[in-house]
Every structure is written in structure tokens, then in C-alpha cells.
Short mmCIF file of C-alpha atoms in Angstrom, two decimals:
data_model
loop_
_atom_site.label_atom_id
_atom_site.label_comp_id
_atom_site.label_asym_id
_atom_site.label_seq_id
_atom_site.Cartn_x
_atom_site.Cartn_y
_atom_site.Cartn_z
CA MET A 260 44.81 114.75 97.62
CA ASN A 261 43.64 117.65 96.01
CA ASP A 262 44.69 117.52 92.30
CA ALA A 263 44.39 120.38 89.75
CA ASP A 264 43.13 118.33 86.79
CA PRO A 265 39.21 118.22 87.57
CA ILE A 266 38.82 114.91 85.46
CA LEU A 267 41.91 113.74 86.89
CA ARG A 268 39.87 114.07 90.31
CA ARG A 269 37.00 112.66 88.97
CA ARG A 270 38.41 108.88 87.93
CA ARG A 271 40.11 108.98 91.24
CA VAL A 272 36.66 109.00 93.50
CA GLU A 273 35.12 106.65 90.93
CA ALA A 274 37.89 104.01 91.48
CA LEU A 275 37.19 104.76 95.51
CA TYR A 276 33.36 103.80 94.96
CA ASP A 277 34.31 101.69 92.65
CA ALA A 278 35.86 99.34 95.44
CA VAL A 279 33.15 99.63 97.26
CA PRO A 280 31.13 96.68 96.92
CA VAL A 281 34.11 94.20 97.18
CA SER A 282 35.52 95.36 100.02
CA ALA A 283 31.86 95.64 101.44
CA LEU A 284 31.25 92.32 101.05
CA MET A 285 34.65 91.12 102.17
CA GLY A 286 34.38 93.31 105.57
CA LEU A 287 30.54 91.34 105.71
CA GLY A 288 32.09 88.20 105.49
CA GLY A 289 35.19 88.68 108.13
CA ALA A 290 32.76 90.07 110.66
CA ALA A 291 29.81 87.51 110.73
CA MET A 292 33.07 85.57 110.97
CA LEU A 293 34.36 86.65 113.47
CA ALA A 294 31.10 86.94 115.08
CA THR A 295 30.65 83.04 114.37
CA VAL A 296 34.04 81.96 115.92
CA PHE A 297 33.36 84.13 119.27
CA TRP A 298 29.31 83.50 119.07
CA ARG A 299 29.17 82.41 123.02
CA PRO A 300 26.22 83.11 125.91
CA ASP A 301 28.51 84.75 127.81
CA ARG A 302 29.49 86.84 124.74
CA HIS A 303 26.49 86.83 122.98
CA ALA A 304 25.49 91.04 123.75
CA LEU A 305 29.69 91.77 123.34
CA VAL A 306 29.82 90.28 120.47
CA LEU A 307 26.04 91.52 118.88
CA GLY A 308 27.58 94.75 120.10
CA TRP A 309 30.38 94.42 117.85
CA LEU A 310 29.12 93.10 114.93
CA VAL A 311 26.50 96.27 115.05
CA ALA A 312 29.30 98.50 115.42
CA SER A 313 31.75 97.31 112.82
CA CYS A 314 29.06 96.76 110.31
CA LEU A 315 27.22 99.75 110.00
CA PRO A 316 30.22 102.04 108.70
CA ILE A 317 30.23 99.56 105.95
CA PHE A 318 26.46 99.97 104.76
CA ALA A 319 26.51 103.26 105.19
CA ARG A 320 29.61 103.20 102.31
CA MET A 321 27.64 101.36 100.31
CA GLY A 322 24.37 103.95 100.77
CA LEU A 323 27.27 106.50 99.69
CA ARG A 324 28.06 104.80 97.29
CA LEU A 325 24.52 104.70 95.47
CA ALA A 326 24.71 108.53 96.20
CA TYR A 327 27.70 108.93 94.55
CA ARG A 328 26.85 107.39 91.39
CA HIS A 329 23.36 109.36 91.49
CA ARG A 330 25.21 112.63 91.58
CA ARG A 331 28.36 111.83 90.20
CA HIS A 332 27.75 113.93 86.73
CA GLN A 333 26.93 116.98 89.04
CA ASP A 334 29.41 116.94 91.71
CA GLY A 335 31.33 114.11 90.99
CA ALA A 336 35.22 115.15 91.11
CA SER A 337 33.89 116.78 94.69
CA LEU A 338 36.59 115.95 97.23
CA HIS A 339 33.88 116.00 100.14
CA TRP A 340 33.04 112.72 98.84
CA VAL A 341 36.55 111.54 99.54
CA TRP A 342 35.66 112.75 102.90
CA ALA A 343 33.02 111.07 103.74
CA SER A 344 34.68 108.01 102.55
CA LEU A 345 37.15 107.99 104.44
CA VAL A 346 35.07 108.69 108.00
CA LEU A 347 33.97 106.27 107.26
CA MET A 348 36.50 103.52 106.75
CA GLY A 349 37.97 105.29 109.79
CA LEU A 350 35.33 104.45 111.51
CA THR A 351 35.28 100.77 109.95
CA GLY A 352 38.60 100.52 111.06
CA LEU A 353 38.38 101.98 115.16
CA ALA A 354 35.27 99.29 115.21
CA TRP A 355 37.23 96.69 113.53
CA GLY A 356 40.34 97.65 115.82
CA VAL A 357 39.05 97.92 119.38
CA GLY A 358 36.83 94.39 118.49
CA LEU A 359 39.74 92.40 117.50
CA GLY A 360 42.03 93.97 120.22
CA TRP A 361 39.24 92.54 122.66
CA MET A 362 39.02 88.91 120.75
CA LEU A 363 43.17 88.58 120.94
CA VAL A 364 43.06 89.38 124.56
CA HIS A 365 39.90 87.39 125.32
CA GLY A 366 40.29 84.35 122.89
CA ASP A 367 41.45 81.16 123.44
CA ALA A 368 44.53 79.73 122.32
CA ASP A 369 42.28 78.17 119.29
CA GLU A 370 40.88 81.31 118.43
CA VAL A 371 43.91 83.79 118.46
CA PRO A 372 45.14 82.96 115.27
CA VAL A 373 41.92 83.46 113.67
CA VAL A 374 41.81 86.98 114.93
CA VAL A 375 45.09 87.74 113.73
CA GLY A 376 44.31 86.16 110.40
CA THR A 377 41.51 88.20 110.16
CA ALA A 378 43.24 91.69 111.09
CA LEU A 379 45.84 91.07 108.57
CA GLY A 380 43.69 89.87 106.21
CA ALA A 381 41.37 93.01 106.86
CA VAL A 382 44.46 95.24 106.31
CA ALA A 383 45.33 93.24 103.16
CA MET A 384 42.20 94.39 101.55
CA THR A 385 42.34 97.64 101.74
CA MET A 386 45.28 97.81 99.41
CA THR A 387 43.37 96.67 96.77
CA ASN A 388 42.06 100.63 96.29
CA MET A 389 45.22 103.02 96.48
CA ALA A 390 42.99 105.48 93.89
CA TYR A 391 43.78 107.22 98.11
CA TRP A 392 45.93 105.74 100.01
CA GLN A 393 44.55 107.10 102.79
CA THR A 394 41.42 104.91 103.26
CA HIS A 395 44.26 102.47 103.82
CA ALA A 396 46.28 104.34 106.32
CA ALA A 397 41.94 105.32 107.99
CA PHE A 398 41.71 101.45 108.53
CA GLN A 399 44.80 99.87 109.30
CA VAL A 400 46.58 102.34 112.00
CA PRO A 401 43.63 101.57 114.18
CA ILE A 402 43.25 97.82 113.65
CA LEU A 403 47.05 97.37 114.07
CA GLY A 404 47.21 100.42 116.86
CA SER A 405 44.83 98.04 118.13
CA LEU A 406 46.33 95.17 118.10
CA ALA A 407 49.74 96.28 119.33
CA VAL A 408 47.76 97.47 122.52
CA ALA A 409 46.04 94.40 123.11
CA VAL A 410 49.38 92.45 122.65
CA LEU A 411 50.81 94.42 125.25
CA ALA A 412 47.67 94.32 127.85
CA ALA A 413 47.81 90.33 127.50
CA ARG A 414 51.42 90.21 128.11
CA PRO A 415 51.90 87.04 126.38
CA SER A 416 55.78 86.10 125.75
CA PHE A 417 57.57 88.53 123.60
CA ALA A 418 54.80 90.97 123.84
CA ASN A 419 57.07 93.86 123.66
CA VAL A 420 58.71 91.85 120.13
CA LEU A 421 55.08 91.11 118.76
CA ALA A 422 53.87 94.60 119.56
CA GLY A 423 56.68 96.51 118.13
CA ALA A 424 56.29 93.95 115.24
CA SER A 425 52.56 95.50 114.99
CA VAL A 426 54.01 98.88 114.63
CA VAL A 427 56.59 98.29 111.69
CA LEU A 428 54.04 96.14 109.72
CA CYS A 429 51.70 99.26 110.34
CA VAL A 430 54.54 102.03 109.14
CA ALA A 431 55.69 99.69 106.39
CA GLN A 432 52.05 99.15 104.90
CA LEU A 433 51.94 102.70 104.96
CA SER A 434 54.85 103.43 103.02
CA VAL A 435 53.99 100.55 100.63
CA ALA A 436 49.96 102.15 100.26
CA ARG A 437 51.64 106.05 99.75
CA ARG A 438 54.57 104.86 97.30
CA MET A 439 51.66 102.49 95.61
CA GLY A 440 49.38 105.34 95.58
CA ARG A 441 51.74 107.53 94.05
CA ILE A 442 52.21 105.06 91.28
CA TYR A 443 48.63 104.41 90.60
CA VAL A 444 47.77 108.32 90.49
CA GLU A 445 51.12 108.06 88.32
CA ALA A 446 49.20 105.43 85.93
CA LEU A 447 46.07 107.08 85.68
CA ARG A 448 47.45 110.55 84.63
CA VAL A 449 49.19 109.25 81.92
CA SER A 450 46.10 106.90 80.49
CA LEU A 451 44.42 110.25 80.79
CA ASP A 452 47.04 112.14 78.80
CA ASN A 453 46.83 109.24 76.20
CA GLU A 454 43.00 109.75 76.13
CA ARG A 455 43.13 113.37 75.21
CA LEU A 456 45.72 112.97 72.82
CA ALA A 457 43.75 110.44 71.22
CA GLN A 458 41.08 112.72 71.37
CA ASP A 459 42.76 115.78 70.13
CA LEU A 460 44.08 113.34 67.43
CA ALA A 461 40.95 112.43 66.38
CA THR A 462 39.37 116.18 66.61
CA ARG A 463 42.84 117.45 63.97
CA SER A 464 42.48 113.99 61.40
CA HIS A 465 38.78 114.90 61.35
CA ALA A 466 39.54 118.80 60.86
CA LEU A 467 41.87 117.28 57.98
CA GLU A 468 39.12 115.70 56.47
CA GLN A 469 36.94 118.31 56.48
CA ALA A 470 39.90 120.46 55.11
CA ASN A 471 40.30 118.26 52.60
CA LEU A 472 37.06 117.76 51.82
CA GLU A 473 36.73 121.45 51.17
CA LEU A 474 39.64 121.62 49.08
CA GLU A 475 38.44 118.71 47.20
CA VAL A 476 35.42 121.19 46.61
CA LEU A 477 37.40 123.88 45.98
CA SER A 478 39.24 122.40 42.88
CA ARG A 479 36.11 121.20 41.36
CA ALA A 480 34.50 124.58 41.93
CA ASP A 481 34.11 127.67 40.45
CA PRO A 482 34.90 130.54 43.08
CA LEU A 483 33.20 133.43 41.56
CA THR A 484 30.16 131.40 40.29
CA GLY A 485 30.13 128.16 42.65
CA LEU A 486 29.25 125.88 39.31
CA ALA A 487 32.07 122.82 38.35
CA ASN A 488 35.13 124.11 36.99
CA ARG A 489 36.70 122.85 33.79
CA ARG A 490 38.17 119.84 35.51
CA SER A 491 34.73 119.13 37.13
CA TYR A 492 32.93 119.52 33.75
CA MET A 493 35.16 117.57 31.21
CA GLU A 494 35.45 114.41 34.22
CA ARG A 495 31.97 114.45 34.57
CA LEU A 496 30.67 114.42 30.69
CA HIS A 497 32.93 111.94 30.20
CA ALA A 498 31.68 109.89 33.08
CA VAL A 499 28.15 110.43 31.93
CA TRP A 500 29.26 109.56 28.16
CA LYS A 501 30.52 106.34 29.27
CA ARG A 502 27.56 105.05 31.16
CA ALA A 503 25.82 106.37 27.77
CA GLU A 504 27.13 103.87 25.98
CA GLN A 505 26.57 101.35 28.90
CA GLU A 506 23.07 101.86 29.00
CA ASP A 507 22.18 102.88 25.09
CA LEU A 508 20.85 106.18 26.22
CA ALA A 509 21.42 109.69 24.84
CA LEU A 510 23.41 112.41 25.79
CA ALA A 511 22.83 116.30 25.52
CA LEU A 512 25.54 118.94 26.39
CA LEU A 513 24.46 123.10 26.39
CA SER A 514 26.88 125.13 25.22
CA VAL A 515 26.04 128.94 26.71
CA ASP A 516 27.91 132.20 25.65
CA VAL A 517 27.05 135.59 27.32
CA ASP A 518 26.06 137.95 24.29
CA ARG A 519 28.71 140.72 24.09
CA PHE A 520 30.01 140.57 27.16
CA LYS A 521 33.49 142.03 26.60
CA LEU A 522 31.62 145.41 26.07
CA TYR A 523 29.33 145.02 29.39
CA ASN A 524 32.17 144.37 31.20
CA ASP A 525 34.13 147.80 29.85
CA ALA A 526 30.88 149.61 29.92
CA HIS A 527 30.01 148.91 33.43
CA GLY A 528 33.39 147.37 35.03
CA HIS A 529 34.79 144.53 36.17
CA GLY A 530 32.35 144.41 39.53
CA ALA A 531 29.34 144.65 37.67
CA GLY A 532 30.66 141.70 35.19
CA ASP A 533 31.34 139.70 38.31
CA ARG A 534 27.24 140.09 38.93
CA CYS A 535 26.76 139.30 35.57
CA LEU A 536 28.54 136.15 35.12
CA GLN A 537 26.98 134.86 38.89
CA ALA A 538 23.29 135.85 37.41
CA VAL A 539 24.24 133.68 34.63
CA ALA A 540 25.04 131.26 36.93
CA SER A 541 21.95 131.41 39.00
CA ALA A 542 20.04 130.84 35.76
CA LEU A 543 21.67 127.71 34.67
CA ALA A 544 21.37 126.22 38.32
CA ARG A 545 17.81 126.93 38.49
CA ALA A 546 17.27 125.65 34.84
CA CYS A 547 19.56 122.30 35.77
CA ARG A 548 16.21 119.61 36.56
CA SER A 549 17.83 117.64 38.86
CA GLU A 550 21.20 116.87 40.68
CA GLN A 551 21.71 114.14 37.23
CA ASP A 552 22.31 117.78 35.68
CA LEU A 553 25.47 120.01 35.98
CA ALA A 554 25.96 123.31 35.28
CA ALA A 555 29.80 124.37 34.86
CA ARG A 556 31.35 126.94 33.94
CA PRO A 557 34.51 126.01 31.82
CA GLY A 558 35.78 129.65 31.74
CA GLY A 559 35.59 133.56 30.94
CA GLU A 560 31.85 133.79 29.82
CA GLU A 561 31.02 130.83 28.32
CA PHE A 562 28.82 128.19 30.59
CA ALA A 563 27.46 124.13 29.78
CA ILE A 564 24.86 121.89 31.24
CA VAL A 565 25.25 118.29 31.22
CA LEU A 566 21.91 116.49 30.71
CA PRO A 567 22.33 112.62 30.95
CA ALA A 568 19.53 110.04 29.50
CA THR A 569 17.98 113.51 27.67
CA GLU A 570 16.76 113.44 23.84
CA LEU A 571 16.82 116.87 21.49
CA ARG A 572 13.50 117.54 22.27
CA ASP A 573 13.91 117.81 26.29
CA ALA A 574 17.56 119.33 25.39
CA MET A 575 15.60 122.28 23.56
CA GLN A 576 12.96 122.86 26.23
CA VAL A 577 15.66 122.89 29.07
CA ALA A 578 17.69 125.74 26.82
CA GLU A 579 15.28 127.64 26.38
CA ARG A 580 14.61 127.83 30.36
CA VAL A 581 18.27 129.21 30.39
CA ARG A 582 17.22 131.67 27.89
CA GLN A 583 14.65 133.17 29.09
CA GLY A 584 15.76 132.53 32.85
CA VAL A 585 18.37 134.63 32.19
CA ILE A 586 16.47 137.44 31.13
CA ASP A 587 14.65 137.26 34.28
CA THR A 588 17.40 137.37 36.99
CA SER A 589 19.32 140.41 34.32
CA SER A 590 16.31 142.43 35.26
CA ASP A 591 15.70 141.08 38.82
CA ARG A 592 16.57 144.09 41.36
CA ASP A 593 18.40 141.81 43.92
CA TRP A 594 20.76 141.14 41.42
CA ALA A 595 21.59 145.42 40.73
CA LEU A 596 22.72 144.50 36.98
CA PRO A 597 23.45 147.78 35.44
CA ALA A 598 21.82 146.34 31.82
CA GLY A 599 19.99 143.96 30.33
CA VAL A 600 21.44 140.33 29.72
CA THR A 601 21.04 138.06 27.24
CA VAL A 602 22.92 134.76 26.04
CA SER A 603 22.83 132.65 22.93
CA VAL A 604 22.89 128.26 23.55
CA GLY A 605 23.45 125.79 21.55
CA VAL A 606 22.36 122.38 21.79
CA ALA A 607 23.56 118.77 20.84
CA CYS A 608 22.54 115.82 21.54
CA ARG A 609 24.40 112.55 20.68
CA HIS A 610 23.62 108.36 20.56
CA PRO A 611 26.97 106.67 21.75
CA ARG A 612 25.40 103.51 19.83
CA ASP A 613 25.76 105.68 16.62
CA GLY A 614 29.14 106.15 16.94
CA GLY A 615 31.90 109.81 17.59
CA SER A 616 33.20 110.79 20.50
CA VAL A 617 32.96 113.50 23.77
CA GLU A 618 34.65 115.46 21.58
CA ASP A 619 32.06 115.34 18.72
CA LEU A 620 29.61 116.77 21.21
CA LEU A 621 31.45 118.99 22.41
CA ARG A 622 32.66 120.57 18.32
CA GLU A 623 28.89 119.85 17.86
CA ALA A 624 27.52 122.18 21.09
CA ASP A 625 29.98 124.79 20.06
CA GLN A 626 29.01 125.16 16.34
CA ALA A 627 25.60 125.25 17.57
CA LEU A 628 26.37 128.58 19.94
CA TYR A 629 27.77 130.03 17.20
CA ALA A 630 24.74 129.28 14.70
CA ALA A 631 22.90 131.55 17.48
CA LYS A 632 25.38 134.03 17.53
CA ASP A 633 25.59 134.37 14.29
CA ARG A 634 21.97 134.63 13.48
CA GLY A 635 21.21 137.47 15.93
CA ARG A 636 22.15 136.46 19.54
CA ASN A 637 19.77 135.31 22.40
CA ARG A 638 18.39 132.47 21.16
CA VAL A 639 18.46 128.76 21.34
CA GLU A 640 20.00 126.34 18.20
CA ALA A 641 20.29 122.95 17.63
CA ALA A 642 23.52 121.43 16.33
CA PRO A 643 22.84 120.00 13.00
CA ALA A 644 23.84 116.36 13.86
CA ALA A 645 21.40 116.51 16.13
CA VAL A 646 18.32 117.67 14.25
CA ALA A 647 18.84 115.15 11.59
CA ALA A 648 19.14 112.16 14.30
#
């Protein structure tokens, strides 16, 4: 009766109490039918007393079910609920057994078949609940035992045979009930294992999806700065170019390079060089106007910002924010950079309707960057084609 698995035990207790309304309804109906059949002036008190004695445990079980439903989230797996139900089932079976035995002894010829049929029906009724087969035993043993005693007391023809048949039926019912109970519990255990397996698979599937998403993010992000890597940068640039063609919008591109980074890295070490690149990346991210802008690190000390739907004037303003933002960041004590850092920025802007390609835009941004380097660094230069436009 005591299951090591508390969840399985809870399921069995729930099944035990789920069967209460149907069994209570059938019990009350059977009691009412027998009371109607045996209702005579000389039997009123006995029938009424039996009716009360047999129905009280039924109502008690219904009340117990309500109490269980109220507390099942707190102690729904406790065996106290099982024992309470077994006691009430035993009291119900005892009341029915005594009453049916008396009716069998004192009933008329036309009443005896009703008594026997009701007894067998009541016994068969409890076979529907196999969560705890002991409930079947607690109910049927008093009934079939009382019938066997009543048959012997009435001494009809073949009394010994009938009494023996009642005992054999009782033993057979118990054997069948025990076997069905084991099958039911095993089926419940398999069902619970399947649920757990399904939940485990769902959890693992979710974890795998999350891992895949993280891998996707990592595959598109630069591990040092967190900005878009070259792959993501180029995919976004081509996608924005295509959209610009469809919607007749301008597209601007900033090409950014850290000034004299190799000298900085050699002088202060790779650790300081990494912090320098992270500081520059932070400045680029802050310069972006919205999620539509994309800051990227294609490689090394090279950075870029893709500016969709942006004319040259606005692109120059963003570029200046980048240049000044790097200066401000490099002097920020939180970054603890050993020396000031500056960047040169090249700006290119194109309308796809005017012809050209993404490669032309990239080339023009690089040319503007080289011009900024040649003219002293730490400055912003626009591509000649962008200025002419």
C-alpha cells in the first residue's frame, strides 16, 4: 500500500477519491431500493435503522472527499486518507452485510432474489476502483460473509453449497481484485514514467534550443567586444542594401580604425590592447541611434557601423559622435587605459538607385578612412563620391 514514489501515491489517492461520487450514488440507490422492497409496517424501525446505518458511512466518505480535495495540494499523498477511506468502506460493508443477511433470512420468496442481486451488484460495484484493491476487500468481505452466515441460519435446501459458494466467490473476488489492483498500479506507474520522460525530453529540447540560440549568437558576435562579427556584419550590410533598393533609401557606412593600435599594443601589452578595443566598441555602441544601426568589428582594430536610411549629413554626425566618444571613453577611469586612444573614421553614403554595389560602398568607406589617416588621424572624412552626391 505504501509507495516509495510520492507522486505515484498521490495519483492513487486521487483515483481512490475520484471514484467516491459514483460509488456513493450507486450505494444510496441500492439502499433506497432495498428499503422500498422491505418497507412494511412491522419492519419500519428496522428498515429505517438499517437505512441510516448504511448511508451514514457513504455520506462520511463524500465529506472526506471534499476535505481531501481541499487539502490535496498540502498532504494529498498521505496514507491517512487511504486508511480513513478503508475504515468507512469497512463500516459501509458491515452495515450492508448485516442488513442483507437479515433480509435474506426474513425475506419472502420474491424478496430474496432482490437481496442476492443487490448484494452481488454492490460487490461488483467496488471492482471499478482498483487504485487500492483493499477498498474492495473492506466492502465485500462483510457482505459475502454475512450472506454465507445468513444462508446457514435460514437452512434452505443446499445451504452448505450456497454458503460455500459465497465463500469461494469472496476469495475469488479478492484474488481478482488484488491482481487487477497490481495491473492498475503498474499501468499508472508506466503512465507516470512516460509523463516524466516526456517532461524530461521537453526540458532537454528546450535546453538544446537555448544552447543553439546561444551558439547562434556566439557565431554572430565578436567574442572580445560583443559587437557583430564579420559574418553578421556582411549579412546585415547586404540585407540593408537590398532594402534600400526596394524602398529607395540612402545607406551610409562608417569605417573606423584605431589610430596607431600596433604601437599601443606593443607598448602596453595585449591586455591593455584588448581593453582598448573593448573601450572603442563601447563608444561605437553608444553612438548607434537605434537597434537599426549595427556596430561591428570585422577584425583586428577595424570597426564599422551600418546606418540604414541615413543621408550623408546624419552619417557625419554619427561619425563625429564615435570619434569624440572614443576620446571620452579612453579618459574614463573605469576603463583604466594606460594612454589616450583615438580613432579615424571614413564615411560613405550611397543611394542604390544611383548604381553601384555593396562592394563600392565598402571601398568608398575605406578610401575615406585612408584619407582621414593621411590627414593626421583622429578625424572624420567623407568619401568623395558621397560629397558629390
